[in-house]
Tab-separated table of C-alpha atoms in Angstrom:
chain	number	residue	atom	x	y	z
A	1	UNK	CA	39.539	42.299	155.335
A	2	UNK	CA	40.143	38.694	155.592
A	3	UNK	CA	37.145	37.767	153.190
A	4	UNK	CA	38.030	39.085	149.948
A	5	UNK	CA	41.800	37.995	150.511
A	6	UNK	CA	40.943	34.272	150.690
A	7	UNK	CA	38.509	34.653	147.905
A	8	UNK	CA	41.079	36.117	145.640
A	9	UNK	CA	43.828	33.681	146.496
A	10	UNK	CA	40.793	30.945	146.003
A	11	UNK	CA	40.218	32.489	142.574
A	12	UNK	CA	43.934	32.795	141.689
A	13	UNK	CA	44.623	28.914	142.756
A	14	UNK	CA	41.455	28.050	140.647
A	15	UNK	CA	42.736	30.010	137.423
A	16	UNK	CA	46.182	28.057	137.772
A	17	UNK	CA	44.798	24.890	138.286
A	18	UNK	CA	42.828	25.168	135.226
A	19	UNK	CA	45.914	25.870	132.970
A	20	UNK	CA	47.816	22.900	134.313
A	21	UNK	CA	45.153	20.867	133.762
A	22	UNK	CA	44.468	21.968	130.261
A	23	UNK	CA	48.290	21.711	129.946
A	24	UNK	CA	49.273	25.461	129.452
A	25	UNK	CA	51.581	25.199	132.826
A	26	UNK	CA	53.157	22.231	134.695
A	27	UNK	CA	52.589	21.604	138.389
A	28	UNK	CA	55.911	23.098	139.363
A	29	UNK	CA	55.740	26.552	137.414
A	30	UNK	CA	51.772	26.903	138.883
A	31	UNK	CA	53.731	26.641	142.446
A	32	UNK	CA	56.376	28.774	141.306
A	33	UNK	CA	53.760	32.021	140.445
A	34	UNK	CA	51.909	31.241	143.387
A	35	UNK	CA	55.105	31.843	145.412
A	36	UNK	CA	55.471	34.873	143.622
A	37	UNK	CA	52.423	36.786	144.927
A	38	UNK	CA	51.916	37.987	148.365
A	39	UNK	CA	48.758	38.647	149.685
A	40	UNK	CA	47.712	41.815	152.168
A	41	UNK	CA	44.978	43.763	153.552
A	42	UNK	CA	48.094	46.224	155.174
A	43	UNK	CA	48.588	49.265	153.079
A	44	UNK	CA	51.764	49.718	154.484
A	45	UNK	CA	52.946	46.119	152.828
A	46	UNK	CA	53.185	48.095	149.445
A	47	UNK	CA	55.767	50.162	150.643
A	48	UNK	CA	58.223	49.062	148.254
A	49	UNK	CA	56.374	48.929	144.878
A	50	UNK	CA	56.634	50.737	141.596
A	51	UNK	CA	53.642	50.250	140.681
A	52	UNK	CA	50.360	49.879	142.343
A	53	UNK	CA	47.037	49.328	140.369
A	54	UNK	CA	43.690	49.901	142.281
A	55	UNK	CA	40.652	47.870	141.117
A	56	UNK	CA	38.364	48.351	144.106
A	57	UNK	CA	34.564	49.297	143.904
A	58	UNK	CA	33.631	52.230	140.908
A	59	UNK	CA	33.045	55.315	143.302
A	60	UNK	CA	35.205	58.231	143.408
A	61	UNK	CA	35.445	59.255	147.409
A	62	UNK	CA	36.334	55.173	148.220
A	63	UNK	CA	39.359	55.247	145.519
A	64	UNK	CA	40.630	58.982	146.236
A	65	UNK	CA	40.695	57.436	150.315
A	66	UNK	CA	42.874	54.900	149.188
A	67	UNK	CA	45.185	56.605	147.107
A	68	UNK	CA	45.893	59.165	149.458
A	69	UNK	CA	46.776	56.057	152.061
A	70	UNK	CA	49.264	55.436	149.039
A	71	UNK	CA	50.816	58.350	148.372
A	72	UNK	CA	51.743	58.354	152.141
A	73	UNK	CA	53.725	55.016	152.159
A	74	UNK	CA	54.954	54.507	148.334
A	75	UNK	CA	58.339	55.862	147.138
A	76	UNK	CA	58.181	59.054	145.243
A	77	UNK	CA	58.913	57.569	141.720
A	78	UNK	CA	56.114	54.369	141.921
A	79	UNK	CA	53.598	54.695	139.721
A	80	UNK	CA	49.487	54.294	140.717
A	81	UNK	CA	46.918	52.994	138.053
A	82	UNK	CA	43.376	52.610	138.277
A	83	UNK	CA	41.499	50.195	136.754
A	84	UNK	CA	38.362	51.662	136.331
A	85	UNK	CA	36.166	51.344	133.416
A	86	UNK	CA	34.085	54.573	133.747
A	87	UNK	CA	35.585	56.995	136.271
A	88	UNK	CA	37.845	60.137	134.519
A	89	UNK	CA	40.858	58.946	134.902
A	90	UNK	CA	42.089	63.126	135.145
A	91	UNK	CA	38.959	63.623	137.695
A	92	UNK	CA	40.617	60.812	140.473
A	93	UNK	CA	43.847	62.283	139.855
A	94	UNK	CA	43.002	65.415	141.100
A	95	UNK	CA	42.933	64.099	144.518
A	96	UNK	CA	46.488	62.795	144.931
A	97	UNK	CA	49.241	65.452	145.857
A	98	UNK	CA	51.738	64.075	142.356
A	99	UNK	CA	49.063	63.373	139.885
A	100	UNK	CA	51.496	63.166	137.404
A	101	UNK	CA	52.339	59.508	138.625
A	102	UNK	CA	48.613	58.541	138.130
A	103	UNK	CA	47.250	56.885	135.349
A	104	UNK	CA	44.416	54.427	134.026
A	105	UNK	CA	44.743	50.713	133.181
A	106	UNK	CA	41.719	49.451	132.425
A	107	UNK	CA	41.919	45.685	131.883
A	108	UNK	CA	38.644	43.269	130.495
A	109	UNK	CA	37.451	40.057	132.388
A	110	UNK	CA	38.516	38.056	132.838
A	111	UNK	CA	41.799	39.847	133.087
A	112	UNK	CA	44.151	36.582	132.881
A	113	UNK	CA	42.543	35.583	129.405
A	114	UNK	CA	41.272	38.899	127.615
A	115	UNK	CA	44.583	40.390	125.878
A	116	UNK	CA	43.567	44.381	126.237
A	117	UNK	CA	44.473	46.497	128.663
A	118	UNK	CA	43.310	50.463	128.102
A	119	UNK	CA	46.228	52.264	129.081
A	120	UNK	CA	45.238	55.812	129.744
A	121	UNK	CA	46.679	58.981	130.420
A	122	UNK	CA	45.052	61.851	132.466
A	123	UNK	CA	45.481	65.411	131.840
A	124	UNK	CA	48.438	65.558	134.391
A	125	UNK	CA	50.031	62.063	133.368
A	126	UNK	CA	53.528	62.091	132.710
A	127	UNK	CA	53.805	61.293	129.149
A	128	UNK	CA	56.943	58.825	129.788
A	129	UNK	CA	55.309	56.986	132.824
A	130	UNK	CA	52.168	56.308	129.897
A	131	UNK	CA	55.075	54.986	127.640
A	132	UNK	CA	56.633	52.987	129.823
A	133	UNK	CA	52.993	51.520	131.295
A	134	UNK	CA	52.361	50.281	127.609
A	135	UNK	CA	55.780	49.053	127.366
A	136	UNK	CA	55.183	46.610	130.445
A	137	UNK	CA	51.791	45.751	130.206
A	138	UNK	CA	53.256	44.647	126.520
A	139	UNK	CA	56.129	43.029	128.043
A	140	UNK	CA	53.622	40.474	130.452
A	141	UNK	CA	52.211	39.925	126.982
A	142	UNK	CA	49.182	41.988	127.385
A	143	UNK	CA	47.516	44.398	124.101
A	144	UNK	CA	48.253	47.565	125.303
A	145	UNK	CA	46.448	50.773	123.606
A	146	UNK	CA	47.358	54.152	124.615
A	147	UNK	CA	44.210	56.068	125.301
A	148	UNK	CA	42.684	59.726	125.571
A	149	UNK	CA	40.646	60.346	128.456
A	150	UNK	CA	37.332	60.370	127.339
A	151	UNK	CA	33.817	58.717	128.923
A	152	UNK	CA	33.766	55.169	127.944
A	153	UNK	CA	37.620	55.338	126.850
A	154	UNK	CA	37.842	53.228	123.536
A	155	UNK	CA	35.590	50.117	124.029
A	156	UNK	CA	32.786	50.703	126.156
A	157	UNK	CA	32.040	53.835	123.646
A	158	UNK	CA	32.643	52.601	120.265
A	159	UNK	CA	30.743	49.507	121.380
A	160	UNK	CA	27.500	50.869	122.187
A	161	UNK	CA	25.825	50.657	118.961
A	162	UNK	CA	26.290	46.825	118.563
A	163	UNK	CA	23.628	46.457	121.886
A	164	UNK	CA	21.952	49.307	120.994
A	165	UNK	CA	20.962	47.872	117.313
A	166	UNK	CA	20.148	44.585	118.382
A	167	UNK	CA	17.620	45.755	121.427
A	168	UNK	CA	16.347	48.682	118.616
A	169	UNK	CA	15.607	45.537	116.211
A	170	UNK	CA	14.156	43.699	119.032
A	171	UNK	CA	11.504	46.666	120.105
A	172	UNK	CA	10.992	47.014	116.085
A	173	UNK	CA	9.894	43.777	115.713
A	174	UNK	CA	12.330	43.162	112.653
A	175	UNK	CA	13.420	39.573	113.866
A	176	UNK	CA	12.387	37.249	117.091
A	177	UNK	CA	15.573	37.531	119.395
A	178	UNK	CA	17.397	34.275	118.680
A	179	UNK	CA	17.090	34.986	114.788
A	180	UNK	CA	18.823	38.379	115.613
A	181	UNK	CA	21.937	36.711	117.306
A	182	UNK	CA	22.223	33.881	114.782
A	183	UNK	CA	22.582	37.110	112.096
A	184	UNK	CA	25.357	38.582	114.096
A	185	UNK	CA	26.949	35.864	114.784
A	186	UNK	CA	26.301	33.725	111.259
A	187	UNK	CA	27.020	36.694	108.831
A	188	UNK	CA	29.642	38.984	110.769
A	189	UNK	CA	31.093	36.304	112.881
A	190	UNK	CA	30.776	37.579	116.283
A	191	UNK	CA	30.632	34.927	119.034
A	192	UNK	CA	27.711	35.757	120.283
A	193	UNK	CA	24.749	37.808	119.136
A	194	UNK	CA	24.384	41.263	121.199
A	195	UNK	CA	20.972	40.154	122.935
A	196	UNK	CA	22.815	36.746	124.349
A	197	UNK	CA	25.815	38.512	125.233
A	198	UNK	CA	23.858	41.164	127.683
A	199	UNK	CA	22.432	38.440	129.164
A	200	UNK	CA	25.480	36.989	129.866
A	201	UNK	CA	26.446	40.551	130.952
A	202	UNK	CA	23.937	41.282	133.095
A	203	UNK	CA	21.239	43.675	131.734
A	204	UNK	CA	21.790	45.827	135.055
A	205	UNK	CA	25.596	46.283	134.522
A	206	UNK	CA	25.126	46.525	130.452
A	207	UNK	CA	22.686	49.373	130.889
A	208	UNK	CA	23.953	51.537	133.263
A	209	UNK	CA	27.510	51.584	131.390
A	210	UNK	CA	25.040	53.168	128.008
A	211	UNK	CA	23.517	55.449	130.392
A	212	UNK	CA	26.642	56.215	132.010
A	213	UNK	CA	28.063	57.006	128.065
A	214	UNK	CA	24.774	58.477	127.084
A	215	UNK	CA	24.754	60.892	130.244
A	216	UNK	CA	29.104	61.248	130.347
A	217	UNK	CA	28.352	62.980	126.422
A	218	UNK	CA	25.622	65.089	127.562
A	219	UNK	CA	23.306	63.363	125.729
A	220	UNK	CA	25.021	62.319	122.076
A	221	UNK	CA	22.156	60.759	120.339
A	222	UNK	CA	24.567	57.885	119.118
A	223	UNK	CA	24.783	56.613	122.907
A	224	UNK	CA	21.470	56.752	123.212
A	225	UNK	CA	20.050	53.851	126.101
A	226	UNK	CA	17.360	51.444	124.759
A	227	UNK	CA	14.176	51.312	125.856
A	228	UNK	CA	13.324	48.189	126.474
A	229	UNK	CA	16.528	47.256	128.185
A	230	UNK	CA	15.323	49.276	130.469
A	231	UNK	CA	12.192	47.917	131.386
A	232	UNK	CA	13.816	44.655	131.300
A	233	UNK	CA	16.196	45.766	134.175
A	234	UNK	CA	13.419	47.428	135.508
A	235	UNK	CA	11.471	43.994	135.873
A	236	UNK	CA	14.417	42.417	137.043
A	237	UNK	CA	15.268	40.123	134.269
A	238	UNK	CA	18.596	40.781	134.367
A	239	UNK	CA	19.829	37.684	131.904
A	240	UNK	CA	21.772	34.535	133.206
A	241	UNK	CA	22.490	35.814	136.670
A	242	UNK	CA	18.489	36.070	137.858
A	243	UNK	CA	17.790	32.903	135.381
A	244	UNK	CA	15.754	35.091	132.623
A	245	UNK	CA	16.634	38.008	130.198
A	246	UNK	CA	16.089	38.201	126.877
A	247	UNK	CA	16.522	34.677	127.071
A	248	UNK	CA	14.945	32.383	129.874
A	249	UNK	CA	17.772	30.237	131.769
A	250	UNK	CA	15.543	28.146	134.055
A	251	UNK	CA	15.964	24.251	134.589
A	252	UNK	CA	14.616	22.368	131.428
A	253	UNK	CA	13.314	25.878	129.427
A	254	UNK	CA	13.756	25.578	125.517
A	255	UNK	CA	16.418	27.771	123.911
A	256	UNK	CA	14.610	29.246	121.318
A	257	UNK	CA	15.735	28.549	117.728
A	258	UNK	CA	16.143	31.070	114.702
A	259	UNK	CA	14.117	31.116	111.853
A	260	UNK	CA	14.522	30.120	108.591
A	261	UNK	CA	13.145	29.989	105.514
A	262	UNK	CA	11.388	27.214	104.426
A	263	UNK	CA	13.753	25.564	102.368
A	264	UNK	CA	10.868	23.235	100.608
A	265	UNK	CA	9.277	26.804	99.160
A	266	UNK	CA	8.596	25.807	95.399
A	267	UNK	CA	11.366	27.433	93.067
A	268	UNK	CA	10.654	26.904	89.042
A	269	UNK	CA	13.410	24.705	87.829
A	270	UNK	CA	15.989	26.429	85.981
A	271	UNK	CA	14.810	29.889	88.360
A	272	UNK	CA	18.532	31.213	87.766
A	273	UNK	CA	18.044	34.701	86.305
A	274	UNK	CA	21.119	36.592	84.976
A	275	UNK	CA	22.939	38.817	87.443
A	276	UNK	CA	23.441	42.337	85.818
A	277	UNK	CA	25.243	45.225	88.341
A	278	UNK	CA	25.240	42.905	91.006
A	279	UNK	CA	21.191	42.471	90.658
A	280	UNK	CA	19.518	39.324	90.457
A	281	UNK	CA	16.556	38.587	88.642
A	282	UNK	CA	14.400	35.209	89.754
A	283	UNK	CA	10.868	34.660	88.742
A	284	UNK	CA	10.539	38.639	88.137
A	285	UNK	CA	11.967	39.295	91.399
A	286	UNK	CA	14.844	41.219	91.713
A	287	UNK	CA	17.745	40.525	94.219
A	288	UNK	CA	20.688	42.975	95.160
A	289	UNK	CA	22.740	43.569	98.483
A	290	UNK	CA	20.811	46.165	100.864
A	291	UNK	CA	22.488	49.793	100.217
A	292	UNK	CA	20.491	51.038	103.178
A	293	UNK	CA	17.312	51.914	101.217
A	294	UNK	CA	14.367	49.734	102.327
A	295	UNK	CA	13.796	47.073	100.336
A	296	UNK	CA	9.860	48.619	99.308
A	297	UNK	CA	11.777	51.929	98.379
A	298	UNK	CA	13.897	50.082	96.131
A	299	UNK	CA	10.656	47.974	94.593
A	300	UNK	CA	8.917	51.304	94.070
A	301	UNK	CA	12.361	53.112	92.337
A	302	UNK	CA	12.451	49.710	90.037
A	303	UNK	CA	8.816	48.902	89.543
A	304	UNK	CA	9.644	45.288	90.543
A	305	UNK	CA	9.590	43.278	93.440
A	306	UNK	CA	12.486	43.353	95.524
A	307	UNK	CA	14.344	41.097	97.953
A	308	UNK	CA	17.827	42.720	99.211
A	309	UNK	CA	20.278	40.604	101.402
A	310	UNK	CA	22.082	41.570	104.473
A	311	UNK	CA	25.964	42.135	104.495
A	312	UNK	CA	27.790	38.862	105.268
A	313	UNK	CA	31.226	36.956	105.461
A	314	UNK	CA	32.032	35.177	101.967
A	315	UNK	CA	31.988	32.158	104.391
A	316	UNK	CA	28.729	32.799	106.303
A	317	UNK	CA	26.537	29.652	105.918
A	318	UNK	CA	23.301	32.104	106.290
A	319	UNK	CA	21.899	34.881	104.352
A	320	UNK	CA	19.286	37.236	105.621
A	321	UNK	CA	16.808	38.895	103.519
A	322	UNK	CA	14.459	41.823	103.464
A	323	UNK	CA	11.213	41.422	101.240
A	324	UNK	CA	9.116	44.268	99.462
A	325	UNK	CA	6.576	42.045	99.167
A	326	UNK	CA	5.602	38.550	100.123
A	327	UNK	CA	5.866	36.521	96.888
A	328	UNK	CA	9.572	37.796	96.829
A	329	UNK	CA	9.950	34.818	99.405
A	330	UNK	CA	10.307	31.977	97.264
A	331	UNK	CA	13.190	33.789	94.509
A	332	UNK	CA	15.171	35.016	98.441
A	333	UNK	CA	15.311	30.776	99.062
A	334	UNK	CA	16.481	30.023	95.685
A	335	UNK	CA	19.084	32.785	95.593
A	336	UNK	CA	20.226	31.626	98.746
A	337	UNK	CA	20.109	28.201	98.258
A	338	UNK	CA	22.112	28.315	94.369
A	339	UNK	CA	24.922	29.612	97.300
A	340	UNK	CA	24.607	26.704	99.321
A	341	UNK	CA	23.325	28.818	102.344
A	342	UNK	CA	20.340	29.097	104.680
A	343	UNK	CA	17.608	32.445	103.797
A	344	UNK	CA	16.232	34.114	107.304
A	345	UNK	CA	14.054	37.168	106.779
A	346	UNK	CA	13.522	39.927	108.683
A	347	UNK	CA	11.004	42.622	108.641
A	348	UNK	CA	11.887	45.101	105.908
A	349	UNK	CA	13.873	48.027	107.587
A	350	UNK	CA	16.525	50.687	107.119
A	351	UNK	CA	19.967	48.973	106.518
A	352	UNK	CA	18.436	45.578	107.353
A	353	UNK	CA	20.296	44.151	110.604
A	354	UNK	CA	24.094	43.236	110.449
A	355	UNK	CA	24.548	46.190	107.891
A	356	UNK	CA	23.099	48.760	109.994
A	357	UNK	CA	25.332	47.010	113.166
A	358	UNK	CA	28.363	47.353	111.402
A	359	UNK	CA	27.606	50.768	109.525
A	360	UNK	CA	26.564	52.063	112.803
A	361	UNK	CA	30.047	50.848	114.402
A	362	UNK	CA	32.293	52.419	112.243
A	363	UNK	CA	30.578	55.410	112.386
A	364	UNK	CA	31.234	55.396	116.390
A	365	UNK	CA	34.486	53.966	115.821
A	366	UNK	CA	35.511	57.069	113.058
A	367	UNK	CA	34.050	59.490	115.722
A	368	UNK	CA	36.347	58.297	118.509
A	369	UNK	CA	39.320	58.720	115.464
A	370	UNK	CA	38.338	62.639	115.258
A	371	UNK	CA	37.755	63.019	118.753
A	372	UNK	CA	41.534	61.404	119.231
A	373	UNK	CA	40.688	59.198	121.628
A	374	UNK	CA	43.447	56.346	119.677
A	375	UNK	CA	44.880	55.923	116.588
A	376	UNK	CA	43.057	53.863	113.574
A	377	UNK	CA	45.269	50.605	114.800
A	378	UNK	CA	44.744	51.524	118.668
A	379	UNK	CA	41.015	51.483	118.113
A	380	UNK	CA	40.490	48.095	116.067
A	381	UNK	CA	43.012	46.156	118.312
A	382	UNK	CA	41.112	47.611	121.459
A	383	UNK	CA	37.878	45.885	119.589
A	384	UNK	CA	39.184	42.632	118.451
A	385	UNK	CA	41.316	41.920	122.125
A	386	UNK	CA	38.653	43.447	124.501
A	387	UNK	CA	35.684	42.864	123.176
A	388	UNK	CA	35.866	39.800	120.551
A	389	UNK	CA	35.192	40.997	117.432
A	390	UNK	CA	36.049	39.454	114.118
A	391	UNK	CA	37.586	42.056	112.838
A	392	UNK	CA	38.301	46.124	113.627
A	393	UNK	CA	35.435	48.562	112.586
A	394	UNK	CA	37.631	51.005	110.752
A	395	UNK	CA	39.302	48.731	108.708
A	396	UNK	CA	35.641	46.637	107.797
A	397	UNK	CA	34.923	50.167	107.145
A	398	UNK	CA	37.807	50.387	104.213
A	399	UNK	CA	37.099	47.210	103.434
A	400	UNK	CA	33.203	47.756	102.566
A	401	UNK	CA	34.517	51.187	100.648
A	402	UNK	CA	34.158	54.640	103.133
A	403	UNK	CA	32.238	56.255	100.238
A	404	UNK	CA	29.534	53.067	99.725
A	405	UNK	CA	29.650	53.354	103.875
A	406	UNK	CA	28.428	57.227	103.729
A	407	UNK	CA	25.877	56.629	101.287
A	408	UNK	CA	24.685	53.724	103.547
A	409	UNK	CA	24.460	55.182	106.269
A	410	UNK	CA	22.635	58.210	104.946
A	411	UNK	CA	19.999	56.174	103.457
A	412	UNK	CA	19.500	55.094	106.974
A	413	UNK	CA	19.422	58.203	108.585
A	414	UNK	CA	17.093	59.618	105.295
A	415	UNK	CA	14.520	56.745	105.768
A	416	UNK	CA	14.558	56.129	109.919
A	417	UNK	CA	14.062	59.648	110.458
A	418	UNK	CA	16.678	59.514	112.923
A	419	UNK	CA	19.537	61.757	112.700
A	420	UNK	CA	21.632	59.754	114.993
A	421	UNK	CA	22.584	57.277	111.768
A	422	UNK	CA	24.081	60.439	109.531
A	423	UNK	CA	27.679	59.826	108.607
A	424	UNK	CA	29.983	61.743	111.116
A	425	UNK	CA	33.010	63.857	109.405
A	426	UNK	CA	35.635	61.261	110.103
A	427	UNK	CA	33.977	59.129	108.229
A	428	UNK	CA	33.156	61.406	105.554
A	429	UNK	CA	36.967	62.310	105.150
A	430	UNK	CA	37.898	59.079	104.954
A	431	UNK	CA	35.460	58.809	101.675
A	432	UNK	CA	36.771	62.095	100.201
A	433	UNK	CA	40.702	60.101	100.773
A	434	UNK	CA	39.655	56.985	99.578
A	435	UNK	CA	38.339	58.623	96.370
A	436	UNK	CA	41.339	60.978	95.833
């Protein structure tokens, strides 16, 4: 219809408007693509194409309708992508009579800024027509990964446990919401913590993509849906969209700040303590980086209070601590503040926050390595140019040591009871290379 055509020519004139203004185009090239495109609610106008992609509404029978109307008017040799994000790419295929000319491309919003476009190739996909996809979506200056098939292809599975551990911390009660986000964002360097960013999402859409993981895997524990997201959408606090998620978005409503410290907690003068293996000592209190172990495991191995900090950037202006006990407090502020950074604590927990993030990442990430969904490089640049992140979880993963990441993430598993954490074999190999 009529509708959707004026919107998307409204959309398109909007987008080009903006660059000219912001000086990325001049007046005369913003005319010159907009007299490139043709607009049409005729199948028949896309008679002469070689390629067609389809990014109409995420149900099977409505895109298998059109792309039989397709088949019928394109030339043999043009090629037919769909961009959906959770449909099997081999499952829509199955409906056209030359499936082999079918494939995915599954671009991120909003598609004229995000770099990544999924390119993926069905079980009937002719493996040149894949090749020469990536080769063009490259050549319009697009990231183009080559992808397997699979539920969720690269990002919306390997990125699951980055919402999942920030609702999980949430329910636990380790940290108040905005102090979880500053973590993420303050140590690891994401742009926005995972609690902000579903809101900004939309809990609705968010959620049903984990169930539709969580259910597409028959259930793999690592996908697993979070409670209280759920009952969120189930309230209908769906985030920025319905003016209150995690967050509340109304006219004039505070935006809740993280917590720190206090910075004015008394610190004996000279409380420097000399580091030995990377541990601390401050008024009897000893300080190390969080291996996983709680920090009250670690205070009853050592017979000494503990405070263990979070994994962060050399550059993060924050630290985050975990306390075995409550007079640790007062050493976590000095340690911090001999760095020149801000202490937060959170409640004292498996793998802390940002550690047990980025452990649980590159433990999703290694699994979608052994289950061949990409290659190492595929699935890094898939998570850096469609979804933002500082930096790929495979090669934090090398970076942090695959062997130190194992025992991490074991401890985690060990003392949350929750088998979900244990390291996966990918991961493990990589420790047993690393080590050779």
């Amino acid at each position: 219809g009529e509708g959707p055509l004026t919107r998307g020519r409204g959309m398109v004139e909007a987008g080009l408007a903006g660059l000219v203004k912001r000086g990325k185009l001049d007046e005369a090239k913003a005319a010159e693509i907009s007299g490139r495109i043709r607009w049409s609610a005729d199948v028949a106008d896309l008679a002469g194409a070689g390629l067609v992609i389809e990014a109409i509404v995420e149900d099977a029978a409505i895109k298998g309708e059109l792309f039989t109307k397709l088949e019928a008017v394109l030339p043999a040799d043009a090629a037919i992508a769909t961009n959906t994000s959770s449909l099997s790419v081999t499952a829509l295929a199955a409906r056209l009579a030359h499936p082999e000319r079918f494939l995915g491309m599954h671009f991120f919003n909003p598609a004229p800024v995000m770099k990544l476009v999924e390119v993926v190739r069905g079980a009937a996909t002719d493996p040149a027509l894949a090749t020469a996809v990536v080769d063009l979506a490259a050549a319009w200056g697009k990231v183009a990964v080559p992808v397997r098939d699979v539920p969720g292809f690269i990002v919306n599975r390997v990125a699951r446990p980055f919402y999942a551990e920030g609702w999980r911390a949430l329910d636990e009660g380790a940290a108040d919401a905005a102090t979880i986000d500053h973590a993420l964002r303050a140590c690891a360097g994401f742009r926005m913590g995972p609690l902000e960013l579903g809101d900004l999402i939309g809990h609705d859409i968010n959620f049903a993509v984990a169930r539709s993981v969580y259910d597409a895997y028959f259930g793999r524990t690592r996908f697993a849906p979070q409670l209280g997201q759920g009952a969120m959408v189930a309230a209908g606090h769906l985030g920025r969209k319905t003016g209150r998620g995690v967050y509340e978005y109304a006219e004039g409503a505070a935006k809740p700040e993280p917590h720190f410290l206090d910075s004015m907690l008394s610190v004996a003068p000279g409380a420097e303590g000399a580091a030995t293996d990377g541990i601390v000592e401050i008024e009897g209190v000893l300080i190390g980086r969080s291996d996983g172990r709680m920090a009250s495991t670690v205070a009853a191995a050592l017979d000494k209070p503990v405070a263990l900090h979070d994994w962060s950037r050399p550059d993060a202006d924050t630290m985050v601590f975990a306390l075995s006990s409550p007079q640790a407090a007062s050493a976590a502020a000095a340690f911090a503040r001999r760095g020149g950074k801000k202490a937060m604590v959170i409640a004292d927990r498996p793998g802390m926050l940002v550690l047990r993030t980025l452990a649980q990442l590159a433990n999703a990430a290694a699994d979608a390595l052994r289950d061949r969904v990409a290659d190492a490089a595929g699935i890094d640049s898939a998570m850096i140019n469609g979804a933002n992140y500082p930096f790929g979880p495979l090669a934090w993963a090398r970076d942090f040591g695959a062997a130190a990441l194992v025992q991490v993430l074991t401890n985690i598993a060990e003392e949350s009871g929750d088998d979900m954490y244990r390291p996966g074999e990918a991961l493990r190999r990589m420790a047993l290379e690393a080590g050779r």
